Amino acid sequence: MTRRQKYEADLRRRAGIKAGLSTAAVLLAIAILVPMAPGWPAVKKSFFNAEIFLKTFPGLLEAFVLDVAIFLWSVPLIAALGLGLALMRDAQSPGLMPLRLAAIGFIDVFRGVPVILVIFLIGFGIPGLGLPRPYNSPYIWGTVALVLTYSAYVAEIFRSGIESVHTSQRSAATSLGLSHGDVMRYVVLPQAIRRVVPANMNMLIALQKDVALLSFIGPVEILRQAGVYKSLMANFTPYVGAALIFLAVTIPATRFADYLLNRQRRARS
Amino acid sequence: MKLRLENLQKSFGTNHVLRGLSLDVAEGECICLIGSSGSGKSTVLRTINLLEPLDDGAIYLDGVDIAEPGLDPQPIRQRIGIVFQSFNLFPHMTAAGNVRLAPRRLGRASGAALNEQVGALFETFGLSQHMDHYPDQLSGGQQQRVAVIRALAMRPEIMLFDEVTSALDPELVGEVLDVMHRLRSERMTMIVATHEMAFAAEAADRVAMLDQGRIVEIGKAREVLTNPREQRTRDFLRLDRTA
């Protein structure tokens, strides 16, 4: 071991001890202080009830399958629509002006309105047209609302990716005699899409959580199921269970997005 | 005349980059453009490839004015290859993928025939073992040679080189110049913007000195480089410095 390595190992050891001690102190304080709060026994009984947790958890997990299903079939739609909007918005030819205007209007509207409002308007409004079953299902139209909203965000992410590809790449492709469409498809988009994968990962994590908003218009997914249990048992523990299930999915997903982002940063520096 | 530039005018905003530049290039001729940065060398090359639209003037390729506004630039660009200072390889494709893209998309060749042609080009320029490497796995010199191959794969009638060695480490300059010497020996029509005076002296039929968007002096390489008539050229080449 060199002098430098010995010194650094020593530093690391001392930093580790310090971090461990301070973390332990805070955890201990929480463990001692929180139960001393006057309402703690009541909170413990209605939020952290082990018996109710065990009884409702399998049902919550089952309801979560619907969240995952809605999520899974939304993602490809959002990716396709988002990319389509991004391309429409950058359309150059004058004949495509209507497309361009439509894309701008779409993105402005769906980025500007709260998700829950869009879900209410579309999820209740369109089935209200008197469509035949199964096309009047709030499950379908609620999902459509999510797809529309998230496409608007994803379109802007794709657009920033397209703009981040250096003009020299376009020049090189154009100079070979490739058409505008080919330059986009073979040179610009592959680079742009790769660059915005981490940003889109973050959108997916947000989407996974927002699927729960559909509970307000009907589908019995996890949040609604938790609400049902809450009413049945007069206890909030099912909400804690639902939160844990979400965390079990979103924390690994967030770490993965961070990992992708870091890898990309390293590759570019 | 293979290529005739007539009174080229180009401004970027208030910056008047080309001020009536004219030049004739014969078939199989190699012309080197010299001059300080900002003299308009790069812009001339980019206007010939129609990457920059001209404000005024004409560019005749085989007697046809290709600078005519409104003309479809695509088929013309396919006849004129350009290599850039910063290589500009597509980073998400292998070296061979970079070369295959344009011929494949433009219907020049496909499948086995294309692979064979591309393989032969890599062979010629000594890069066979790097065909499947990505640009970031190649040295600057190798990347620039791939960029030359990429342009050549379209079988251009003219090759333009825009300071192709300026971004390279000194020990990598030679391998790129070798490629250009080789094209020269195959009688490729070439216009080369360069700071490599040794290359200009050796390879160029004629050397043109650019200053403020005009050609101030043009002539046989040896004359312009060793015994220029114009003071501007002497200053640029620092010929008046006494040893």
JSON list of C-alpha atoms in Angstrom, two decimals, chain B residues 21-242:
[
{"chain": "B", "resi": 21, "resn": "LEU", "atom": "CA", "xyz": [-15.09, 34.67, -55.93]},
{"chain": "B", "resi": 22, "resn": "SER", "atom": "CA", "xyz": [-14.48, 33.04, -59.31]},
{"chain": "B", "resi": 23, "resn": "LEU", "atom": "CA", "xyz": [-12.55, 29.86, -60.11]},
{"chain": "B", "resi": 24, "resn": "ASP", "atom": "CA", "xyz": [-12.30, 27.30, -62.91]},
{"chain": "B", "resi": 25, "resn": "VAL", "atom": "CA", "xyz": [-11.48, 23.69, -62.13]},
{"chain": "B", "resi": 26, "resn": "ALA", "atom": "CA", "xyz": [-10.57, 21.29, -64.93]},
{"chain": "B", "resi": 27, "resn": "GLU", "atom": "CA", "xyz": [-11.41, 17.59, -64.92]},
{"chain": "B", "resi": 28, "resn": "GLY", "atom": "CA", "xyz": [-8.82, 15.69, -62.89]},
{"chain": "B", "resi": 29, "resn": "GLU", "atom": "CA", "xyz": [-7.31, 18.85, -61.47]},
{"chain": "B", "resi": 30, "resn": "CYS", "atom": "CA", "xyz": [-6.29, 19.28, -57.83]},
{"chain": "B", "resi": 31, "resn": "ILE", "atom": "CA", "xyz": [-6.62, 22.81, -56.50]},
{"chain": "B", "resi": 32, "resn": "CYS", "atom": "CA", "xyz": [-5.56, 23.82, -53.01]},
{"chain": "B", "resi": 33, "resn": "LEU", "atom": "CA", "xyz": [-7.19, 26.80, -51.34]},
{"chain": "B", "resi": 34, "resn": "ILE", "atom": "CA", "xyz": [-5.00, 28.56, -48.80]},
{"chain": "B", "resi": 35, "resn": "GLY", "atom": "CA", "xyz": [-5.60, 31.61, -46.67]},
{"chain": "B", "resi": 36, "resn": "SER", "atom": "CA", "xyz": [-6.17, 32.54, -43.04]},
{"chain": "B", "resi": 37, "resn": "SER", "atom": "CA", "xyz": [-9.27, 31.47, -41.10]},
{"chain": "B", "resi": 38, "resn": "GLY", "atom": "CA", "xyz": [-12.27, 33.52, -42.13]},
{"chain": "B", "resi": 39, "resn": "SER", "atom": "CA", "xyz": [-10.98, 34.05, -45.65]},
{"chain": "B", "resi": 40, "resn": "GLY", "atom": "CA", "xyz": [-13.90, 31.99, -47.03]},
{"chain": "B", "resi": 41, "resn": "LYS", "atom": "CA", "xyz": [-12.24, 28.64, -47.83]},
{"chain": "B", "resi": 42, "resn": "SER", "atom": "CA", "xyz": [-14.79, 26.50, -45.97]},
{"chain": "B", "resi": 43, "resn": "THR", "atom": "CA", "xyz": [-17.71, 28.52, -47.24]},
{"chain": "B", "resi": 44, "resn": "VAL", "atom": "CA", "xyz": [-16.65, 28.03, -50.86]},
{"chain": "B", "resi": 45, "resn": "LEU", "atom": "CA", "xyz": [-16.59, 24.27, -50.38]},
{"chain": "B", "resi": 46, "resn": "ARG", "atom": "CA", "xyz": [-19.92, 24.25, -48.56]},
{"chain": "B", "resi": 47, "resn": "THR", "atom": "CA", "xyz": [-21.58, 26.28, -51.30]},
{"chain": "B", "resi": 48, "resn": "ILE", "atom": "CA", "xyz": [-20.28, 23.90, -54.00]},
{"chain": "B", "resi": 49, "resn": "ASN", "atom": "CA", "xyz": [-21.92, 21.00, -52.13]},
{"chain": "B", "resi": 50, "resn": "LEU", "atom": "CA", "xyz": [-25.05, 23.20, -51.79]},
{"chain": "B", "resi": 51, "resn": "LEU", "atom": "CA", "xyz": [-24.91, 22.98, -47.98]},
{"chain": "B", "resi": 52, "resn": "GLU", "atom": "CA", "xyz": [-24.94, 26.78, -47.98]},
{"chain": "B", "resi": 53, "resn": "PRO", "atom": "CA", "xyz": [-27.20, 28.52, -50.47]},
{"chain": "B", "resi": 54, "resn": "LEU", "atom": "CA", "xyz": [-25.47, 31.27, -52.44]},
{"chain": "B", "resi": 55, "resn": "ASP", "atom": "CA", "xyz": [-26.72, 34.83, -52.32]},
{"chain": "B", "resi": 56, "resn": "ASP", "atom": "CA", "xyz": [-25.58, 35.48, -55.87]},
{"chain": "B", "resi": 57, "resn": "GLY", "atom": "CA", "xyz": [-23.31, 34.06, -58.54]},
{"chain": "B", "resi": 58, "resn": "ALA", "atom": "CA", "xyz": [-23.30, 30.76, -60.39]},
{"chain": "B", "resi": 59, "resn": "ILE", "atom": "CA", "xyz": [-21.72, 27.32, -60.05]},
{"chain": "B", "resi": 60, "resn": "TYR", "atom": "CA", "xyz": [-21.48, 25.38, -63.31]},
{"chain": "B", "resi": 61, "resn": "LEU", "atom": "CA", "xyz": [-20.99, 21.64, -63.01]},
{"chain": "B", "resi": 62, "resn": "ASP", "atom": "CA", "xyz": [-20.41, 20.23, -66.50]},
{"chain": "B", "resi": 63, "resn": "GLY", "atom": "CA", "xyz": [-21.89, 23.45, -67.83]},
{"chain": "B", "resi": 64, "resn": "VAL", "atom": "CA", "xyz": [-25.12, 23.30, -65.80]},
{"chain": "B", "resi": 65, "resn": "ASP", "atom": "CA", "xyz": [-25.73, 25.96, -63.16]},
{"chain": "B", "resi": 66, "resn": "ILE", "atom": "CA", "xyz": [-26.30, 23.99, -59.95]},
{"chain": "B", "resi": 67, "resn": "ALA", "atom": "CA", "xyz": [-26.68, 27.13, -57.80]},
{"chain": "B", "resi": 68, "resn": "GLU", "atom": "CA", "xyz": [-29.99, 27.91, -59.49]},
{"chain": "B", "resi": 69, "resn": "PRO", "atom": "CA", "xyz": [-32.38, 28.59, -56.59]},
{"chain": "B", "resi": 70, "resn": "GLY", "atom": "CA", "xyz": [-35.17, 26.03, -56.42]},
{"chain": "B", "resi": 71, "resn": "LEU", "atom": "CA", "xyz": [-33.16, 23.23, -58.03]},
{"chain": "B", "resi": 72, "resn": "ASP", "atom": "CA", "xyz": [-33.41, 19.88, -56.22]},
{"chain": "B", "resi": 73, "resn": "PRO", "atom": "CA", "xyz": [-30.03, 19.69, -54.48]},
{"chain": "B", "resi": 74, "resn": "GLN", "atom": "CA", "xyz": [-30.10, 15.97, -53.69]},
{"chain": "B", "resi": 75, "resn": "PRO", "atom": "CA", "xyz": [-28.93, 14.48, -57.00]},
{"chain": "B", "resi": 76, "resn": "ILE", "atom": "CA", "xyz": [-26.24, 17.16, -57.27]},
{"chain": "B", "resi": 77, "resn": "ARG", "atom": "CA", "xyz": [-24.86, 16.47, -53.80]},
{"chain": "B", "resi": 78, "resn": "GLN", "atom": "CA", "xyz": [-24.55, 12.81, -54.75]},
{"chain": "B", "resi": 79, "resn": "ARG", "atom": "CA", "xyz": [-22.04, 13.82, -57.44]},
{"chain": "B", "resi": 80, "resn": "ILE", "atom": "CA", "xyz": [-19.91, 15.92, -55.10]},
{"chain": "B", "resi": 81, "resn": "GLY", "atom": "CA", "xyz": [-18.23, 14.40, -52.05]},
{"chain": "B", "resi": 82, "resn": "ILE", "atom": "CA", "xyz": [-17.11, 16.49, -49.08]},
{"chain": "B", "resi": 83, "resn": "VAL", "atom": "CA", "xyz": [-14.95, 15.65, -46.08]},
{"chain": "B", "resi": 84, "resn": "PHE", "atom": "CA", "xyz": [-15.09, 17.87, -43.00]},
{"chain": "B", "resi": 85, "resn": "GLN", "atom": "CA", "xyz": [-12.52, 19.03, -40.49]},
{"chain": "B", "resi": 86, "resn": "SER", "atom": "CA", "xyz": [-14.39, 17.33, -37.63]},
{"chain": "B", "resi": 87, "resn": "PHE", "atom": "CA", "xyz": [-14.92, 13.97, -39.43]},
{"chain": "B", "resi": 88, "resn": "ASN", "atom": "CA", "xyz": [-18.68, 13.96, -38.61]},
{"chain": "B", "resi": 89, "resn": "LEU", "atom": "CA", "xyz": [-19.00, 10.19, -38.68]},
{"chain": "B", "resi": 90, "resn": "PHE", "atom": "CA", "xyz": [-22.36, 8.92, -37.45]},
{"chain": "B", "resi": 91, "resn": "PRO", "atom": "CA", "xyz": [-21.50, 7.71, -33.94]},
{"chain": "B", "resi": 92, "resn": "HIS", "atom": "CA", "xyz": [-24.28, 5.13, -33.72]},
{"chain": "B", "resi": 93, "resn": "MET", "atom": "CA", "xyz": [-23.12, 3.19, -36.77]},
{"chain": "B", "resi": 94, "resn": "THR", "atom": "CA", "xyz": [-20.03, 1.09, -37.39]},
{"chain": "B", "resi": 95, "resn": "ALA", "atom": "CA", "xyz": [-17.41, 2.34, -39.84]},
{"chain": "B", "resi": 96, "resn": "ALA", "atom": "CA", "xyz": [-18.88, 0.09, -42.54]},
{"chain": "B", "resi": 97, "resn": "GLY", "atom": "CA", "xyz": [-22.42, 1.19, -41.58]},
{"chain": "B", "resi": 98, "resn": "ASN", "atom": "CA", "xyz": [-21.41, 4.81, -42.10]},
{"chain": "B", "resi": 99, "resn": "VAL", "atom": "CA", "xyz": [-20.15, 3.99, -45.57]},
{"chain": "B", "resi": 100, "resn": "ARG", "atom": "CA", "xyz": [-23.09, 1.78, -46.59]},
{"chain": "B", "resi": 101, "resn": "LEU", "atom": "CA", "xyz": [-25.89, 4.17, -45.59]},
{"chain": "B", "resi": 102, "resn": "ALA", "atom": "CA", "xyz": [-25.99, 6.55, -48.56]},
{"chain": "B", "resi": 103, "resn": "PRO", "atom": "CA", "xyz": [-25.41, 4.02, -51.39]},
{"chain": "B", "resi": 104, "resn": "ARG", "atom": "CA", "xyz": [-28.06, 1.75, -49.89]},
{"chain": "B", "resi": 105, "resn": "ARG", "atom": "CA", "xyz": [-30.67, 4.45, -49.34]},
{"chain": "B", "resi": 106, "resn": "LEU", "atom": "CA", "xyz": [-30.05, 6.05, -52.71]},
{"chain": "B", "resi": 107, "resn": "GLY", "atom": "CA", "xyz": [-30.36, 2.77, -54.56]},
{"chain": "B", "resi": 108, "resn": "ARG", "atom": "CA", "xyz": [-26.77, 2.60, -55.77]},
{"chain": "B", "resi": 109, "resn": "ALA", "atom": "CA", "xyz": [-26.21, -0.92, -54.54]},
{"chain": "B", "resi": 110, "resn": "SER", "atom": "CA", "xyz": [-27.52, -3.32, -51.95]},
{"chain": "B", "resi": 111, "resn": "GLY", "atom": "CA", "xyz": [-26.91, -6.65, -50.30]},
{"chain": "B", "resi": 112, "resn": "ALA", "atom": "CA", "xyz": [-23.83, -8.62, -51.24]},
{"chain": "B", "resi": 113, "resn": "ALA", "atom": "CA", "xyz": [-22.82, -6.28, -54.06]},
{"chain": "B", "resi": 114, "resn": "LEU", "atom": "CA", "xyz": [-22.75, -3.32, -51.68]},
{"chain": "B", "resi": 115, "resn": "ASN", "atom": "CA", "xyz": [-20.86, -5.23, -49.01]},
{"chain": "B", "resi": 116, "resn": "GLU", "atom": "CA", "xyz": [-18.30, -6.24, -51.58]},
{"chain": "B", "resi": 117, "resn": "GLN", "atom": "CA", "xyz": [-17.84, -2.66, -52.83]},
{"chain": "B", "resi": 118, "resn": "VAL", "atom": "CA", "xyz": [-17.54, -1.30, -49.31]},
{"chain": "B", "resi": 119, "resn": "GLY", "atom": "CA", "xyz": [-15.14, -4.09, -48.33]},
{"chain": "B", "resi": 120, "resn": "ALA", "atom": "CA", "xyz": [-12.99, -3.27, -51.34]},
{"chain": "B", "resi": 121, "resn": "LEU", "atom": "CA", "xyz": [-12.85, 0.43, -50.36]},
{"chain": "B", "resi": 122, "resn": "PHE", "atom": "CA", "xyz": [-11.77, -0.39, -46.80]},
{"chain": "B", "resi": 123, "resn": "GLU", "atom": "CA", "xyz": [-9.19, -2.78, -48.23]},
{"chain": "B", "resi": 124, "resn": "THR", "atom": "CA", "xyz": [-7.81, -0.09, -50.53]},
{"chain": "B", "resi": 125, "resn": "PHE", "atom": "CA", "xyz": [-7.35, 2.36, -47.69]},
{"chain": "B", "resi": 126, "resn": "GLY", "atom": "CA", "xyz": [-5.94, -0.18, -45.24]},
{"chain": "B", "resi": 127, "resn": "LEU", "atom": "CA", "xyz": [-8.85, -0.17, -42.83]},
{"chain": "B", "resi": 128, "resn": "SER", "atom": "CA", "xyz": [-10.27, -3.67, -43.36]},
{"chain": "B", "resi": 129, "resn": "GLN", "atom": "CA", "xyz": [-9.75, -4.70, -39.75]},
{"chain": "B", "resi": 130, "resn": "HIS", "atom": "CA", "xyz": [-11.70, -1.65, -38.53]},
{"chain": "B", "resi": 131, "resn": "MET", "atom": "CA", "xyz": [-14.87, -2.06, -40.61]},
{"chain": "B", "resi": 132, "resn": "ASP", "atom": "CA", "xyz": [-16.97, -3.21, -37.68]},
{"chain": "B", "resi": 133, "resn": "HIS", "atom": "CA", "xyz": [-15.61, -0.70, -35.19]},
{"chain": "B", "resi": 134, "resn": "TYR", "atom": "CA", "xyz": [-17.64, 2.24, -34.00]},
{"chain": "B", "resi": 135, "resn": "PRO", "atom": "CA", "xyz": [-16.21, 5.74, -34.51]},
{"chain": "B", "resi": 136, "resn": "ASP", "atom": "CA", "xyz": [-15.32, 6.14, -30.83]},
{"chain": "B", "resi": 137, "resn": "GLN", "atom": "CA", "xyz": [-13.14, 3.03, -31.11]},
{"chain": "B", "resi": 138, "resn": "LEU", "atom": "CA", "xyz": [-11.08, 4.59, -33.90]},
{"chain": "B", "resi": 139, "resn": "SER", "atom": "CA", "xyz": [-8.26, 7.14, -33.82]},
{"chain": "B", "resi": 140, "resn": "GLY", "atom": "CA", "xyz": [-8.85, 10.56, -35.37]},
{"chain": "B", "resi": 141, "resn": "GLY", "atom": "CA", "xyz": [-6.83, 9.60, -38.42]},
{"chain": "B", "resi": 142, "resn": "GLN", "atom": "CA", "xyz": [-8.80, 6.38, -38.90]},
{"chain": "B", "resi": 143, "resn": "GLN", "atom": "CA", "xyz": [-12.08, 8.25, -38.47]},
{"chain": "B", "resi": 144, "resn": "GLN", "atom": "CA", "xyz": [-11.09, 10.78, -41.09]},
{"chain": "B", "resi": 145, "resn": "ARG", "atom": "CA", "xyz": [-10.09, 8.02, -43.51]},
{"chain": "B", "resi": 146, "resn": "VAL", "atom": "CA", "xyz": [-13.49, 6.39, -42.95]},
{"chain": "B", "resi": 147, "resn": "ALA", "atom": "CA", "xyz": [-15.09, 9.78, -43.69]},
{"chain": "B", "resi": 148, "resn": "VAL", "atom": "CA", "xyz": [-13.19, 9.86, -47.00]},
{"chain": "B", "resi": 149, "resn": "ILE", "atom": "CA", "xyz": [-14.34, 6.32, -47.81]},
{"chain": "B", "resi": 150, "resn": "ARG", "atom": "CA", "xyz": [-17.92, 7.30, -46.93]},
{"chain": "B", "resi": 151, "resn": "ALA", "atom": "CA", "xyz": [-17.80, 10.12, -49.48]},
{"chain": "B", "resi": 152, "resn": "LEU", "atom": "CA", "xyz": [-16.09, 7.93, -52.09]},
{"chain": "B", "resi": 153, "resn": "ALA", "atom": "CA", "xyz": [-18.72, 5.20, -51.79]},
{"chain": "B", "resi": 154, "resn": "MET", "atom": "CA", "xyz": [-21.11, 7.49, -53.69]},
{"chain": "B", "resi": 155, "resn": "ARG", "atom": "CA", "xyz": [-18.56, 7.55, -56.56]},
{"chain": "B", "resi": 156, "resn": "PRO", "atom": "CA", "xyz": [-18.45, 11.35, -56.65]},
{"chain": "B", "resi": 157, "resn": "GLU", "atom": "CA", "xyz": [-17.06, 13.25, -59.64]},
{"chain": "B", "resi": 158, "resn": "ILE", "atom": "CA", "xyz": [-15.47, 15.86, -57.41]},
{"chain": "B", "resi": 159, "resn": "MET", "atom": "CA", "xyz": [-14.08, 15.61, -53.89]},
{"chain": "B", "resi": 160, "resn": "LEU", "atom": "CA", "xyz": [-13.95, 18.59, -51.54]},
{"chain": "B", "resi": 161, "resn": "PHE", "atom": "CA", "xyz": [-11.69, 18.55, -48.48]},
{"chain": "B", "resi": 162, "resn": "ASP", "atom": "CA", "xyz": [-12.33, 21.12, -45.77]},
{"chain": "B", "resi": 163, "resn": "GLU", "atom": "CA", "xyz": [-9.17, 21.34, -43.64]},
{"chain": "B", "resi": 164, "resn": "VAL", "atom": "CA", "xyz": [-9.38, 17.62, -43.07]},
{"chain": "B", "resi": 165, "resn": "THR", "atom": "CA", "xyz": [-6.14, 17.38, -41.08]},
{"chain": "B", "resi": 166, "resn": "SER", "atom": "CA", "xyz": [-6.58, 20.43, -38.85]},
{"chain": "B", "resi": 167, "resn": "ALA", "atom": "CA", "xyz": [-8.28, 18.52, -36.02]},
{"chain": "B", "resi": 168, "resn": "LEU", "atom": "CA", "xyz": [-5.72, 15.69, -35.99]},
{"chain": "B", "resi": 169, "resn": "ASP", "atom": "CA", "xyz": [-2.75, 15.03, -33.76]},
{"chain": "B", "resi": 170, "resn": "PRO", "atom": "CA", "xyz": [0.41, 15.72, -35.75]},
{"chain": "B", "resi": 171, "resn": "GLU", "atom": "CA", "xyz": [1.41, 12.04, -35.96]},
{"chain": "B", "resi": 172, "resn": "LEU", "atom": "CA", "xyz": [-1.96, 11.17, -37.55]},
{"chain": "B", "resi": 173, "resn": "VAL", "atom": "CA", "xyz": [-1.85, 13.81, -40.30]},
{"chain": "B", "resi": 174, "resn": "GLY", "atom": "CA", "xyz": [0.32, 11.68, -42.57]},
{"chain": "B", "resi": 175, "resn": "GLU", "atom": "CA", "xyz": [-2.09, 8.77, -42.98]},
{"chain": "B", "resi": 176, "resn": "VAL", "atom": "CA", "xyz": [-4.89, 11.11, -44.10]},
{"chain": "B", "resi": 177, "resn": "LEU", "atom": "CA", "xyz": [-2.61, 12.98, -46.53]},
{"chain": "B", "resi": 178, "resn": "ASP", "atom": "CA", "xyz": [-1.55, 9.60, -47.95]},
{"chain": "B", "resi": 179, "resn": "VAL", "atom": "CA", "xyz": [-5.18, 8.89, -48.78]},
{"chain": "B", "resi": 180, "resn": "MET", "atom": "CA", "xyz": [-5.45, 12.23, -50.56]},
{"chain": "B", "resi": 181, "resn": "HIS", "atom": "CA", "xyz": [-2.23, 11.63, -52.49]},
{"chain": "B", "resi": 182, "resn": "ARG", "atom": "CA", "xyz": [-3.68, 8.33, -53.59]},
{"chain": "B", "resi": 183, "resn": "LEU", "atom": "CA", "xyz": [-6.87, 9.98, -54.88]},
{"chain": "B", "resi": 184, "resn": "ARG", "atom": "CA", "xyz": [-4.69, 12.55, -56.61]},
{"chain": "B", "resi": 185, "resn": "SER", "atom": "CA", "xyz": [-2.79, 9.81, -58.40]},
{"chain": "B", "resi": 186, "resn": "GLU", "atom": "CA", "xyz": [-6.11, 8.37, -59.57]},
{"chain": "B", "resi": 187, "resn": "ARG", "atom": "CA", "xyz": [-6.88, 11.74, -61.22]},
{"chain": "B", "resi": 188, "resn": "MET", "atom": "CA", "xyz": [-9.82, 12.58, -58.92]},
{"chain": "B", "resi": 189, "resn": "THR", "atom": "CA", "xyz": [-10.93, 16.19, -59.35]},
{"chain": "B", "resi": 190, "resn": "MET", "atom": "CA", "xyz": [-10.20, 17.73, -55.95]},
{"chain": "B", "resi": 191, "resn": "ILE", "atom": "CA", "xyz": [-10.56, 21.06, -54.19]},
{"chain": "B", "resi": 192, "resn": "VAL", "atom": "CA", "xyz": [-8.65, 21.10, -50.94]},
{"chain": "B", "resi": 193, "resn": "ALA", "atom": "CA", "xyz": [-8.82, 23.82, -48.31]},
{"chain": "B", "resi": 194, "resn": "THR", "atom": "CA", "xyz": [-5.68, 23.26, -46.30]},
{"chain": "B", "resi": 195, "resn": "HIS", "atom": "CA", "xyz": [-2.97, 24.62, -44.05]},
{"chain": "B", "resi": 196, "resn": "GLU", "atom": "CA", "xyz": [-0.61, 21.83, -45.10]},
{"chain": "B", "resi": 197, "resn": "MET", "atom": "CA", "xyz": [1.69, 23.80, -47.39]},
{"chain": "B", "resi": 198, "resn": "ALA", "atom": "CA", "xyz": [3.86, 20.76, -48.01]},
{"chain": "B", "resi": 199, "resn": "PHE", "atom": "CA", "xyz": [0.84, 18.86, -49.31]},
{"chain": "B", "resi": 200, "resn": "ALA", "atom": "CA", "xyz": [-0.17, 21.80, -51.48]},
{"chain": "B", "resi": 201, "resn": "ALA", "atom": "CA", "xyz": [3.33, 22.08, -52.92]},
{"chain": "B", "resi": 202, "resn": "GLU", "atom": "CA", "xyz": [3.48, 18.40, -53.71]},
{"chain": "B", "resi": 203, "resn": "ALA", "atom": "CA", "xyz": [-0.05, 17.51, -54.81]},
{"chain": "B", "resi": 204, "resn": "ALA", "atom": "CA", "xyz": [-1.74, 20.61, -56.13]},
{"chain": "B", "resi": 205, "resn": "ASP", "atom": "CA", "xyz": [-1.83, 21.53, -59.82]},
{"chain": "B", "resi": 206, "resn": "ARG", "atom": "CA", "xyz": [-2.71, 25.05, -58.78]},
{"chain": "B", "resi": 207, "resn": "VAL", "atom": "CA", "xyz": [-2.87, 26.92, -55.51]},
{"chain": "B", "resi": 208, "resn": "ALA", "atom": "CA", "xyz": [-5.35, 29.72, -54.87]},
{"chain": "B", "resi": 209, "resn": "MET", "atom": "CA", "xyz": [-4.76, 32.29, -52.15]},
{"chain": "B", "resi": 210, "resn": "LEU", "atom": "CA", "xyz": [-8.02, 33.53, -50.61]},
{"chain": "B", "resi": 211, "resn": "ASP", "atom": "CA", "xyz": [-8.42, 36.76, -48.72]},
{"chain": "B", "resi": 212, "resn": "GLN", "atom": "CA", "xyz": [-11.67, 38.37, -47.62]},
{"chain": "B", "resi": 213, "resn": "GLY", "atom": "CA", "xyz": [-13.84, 36.22, -49.83]},
{"chain": "B", "resi": 214, "resn": "ARG", "atom": "CA", "xyz": [-11.85, 36.65, -53.05]},
{"chain": "B", "resi": 215, "resn": "ILE", "atom": "CA", "xyz": [-9.02, 34.86, -54.76]},
{"chain": "B", "resi": 216, "resn": "VAL", "atom": "CA", "xyz": [-6.13, 37.30, -54.61]},
{"chain": "B", "resi": 217, "resn": "GLU", "atom": "CA", "xyz": [-3.67, 35.07, -56.39]},
{"chain": "B", "resi": 218, "resn": "ILE", "atom": "CA", "xyz": [-3.80, 31.79, -58.25]},
{"chain": "B", "resi": 219, "resn": "GLY", "atom": "CA", "xyz": [-1.18, 29.90, -60.17]},
{"chain": "B", "resi": 220, "resn": "LYS", "atom": "CA", "xyz": [1.07, 26.87, -60.33]},
{"chain": "B", "resi": 221, "resn": "ALA", "atom": "CA", "xyz": [1.64, 25.50, -56.84]},
{"chain": "B", "resi": 222, "resn": "ARG", "atom": "CA", "xyz": [5.39, 26.07, -56.79]},
{"chain": "B", "resi": 223, "resn": "GLU", "atom": "CA", "xyz": [5.12, 29.66, -58.03]},
{"chain": "B", "resi": 224, "resn": "VAL", "atom": "CA", "xyz": [2.43, 30.76, -55.59]},
{"chain": "B", "resi": 225, "resn": "LEU", "atom": "CA", "xyz": [4.04, 29.04, -52.64]},
{"chain": "B", "resi": 226, "resn": "THR", "atom": "CA", "xyz": [7.65, 30.04, -53.23]},
{"chain": "B", "resi": 227, "resn": "ASN", "atom": "CA", "xyz": [7.52, 33.18, -55.30]},
{"chain": "B", "resi": 228, "resn": "PRO", "atom": "CA", "xyz": [4.10, 34.85, -55.01]},
{"chain": "B", "resi": 229, "resn": "ARG", "atom": "CA", "xyz": [3.36, 38.09, -56.81]},
{"chain": "B", "resi": 230, "resn": "GLU", "atom": "CA", "xyz": [0.97, 39.49, -54.20]},
{"chain": "B", "resi": 231, "resn": "GLN", "atom": "CA", "xyz": [2.07, 41.04, -50.94]},
{"chain": "B", "resi": 232, "resn": "ARG", "atom": "CA", "xyz": [-0.94, 39.45, -49.17]},
{"chain": "B", "resi": 233, "resn": "THR", "atom": "CA", "xyz": [0.28, 35.99, -50.15]},
{"chain": "B", "resi": 234, "resn": "ARG", "atom": "CA", "xyz": [3.84, 36.79, -49.08]},
{"chain": "B", "resi": 235, "resn": "ASP", "atom": "CA", "xyz": [2.53, 37.95, -45.70]},
{"chain": "B", "resi": 236, "resn": "PHE", "atom": "CA", "xyz": [0.41, 34.85, -45.26]},
{"chain": "B", "resi": 237, "resn": "LEU", "atom": "CA", "xyz": [3.29, 32.55, -46.13]},
{"chain": "B", "resi": 238, "resn": "ARG", "atom": "CA", "xyz": [5.68, 34.72, -44.09]},
{"chain": "B", "resi": 239, "resn": "LEU", "atom": "CA", "xyz": [8.13, 34.74, -46.95]},
{"chain": "B", "resi": 240, "resn": "ASP", "atom": "CA", "xyz": [9.44, 38.18, -46.11]},
{"chain": "B", "resi": 241, "resn": "ARG", "atom": "CA", "xyz": [10.74, 37.11, -42.74]},
{"chain": "B", "resi": 242, "resn": "THR", "atom": "CA", "xyz": [14.46, 37.14, -42.95]}
]
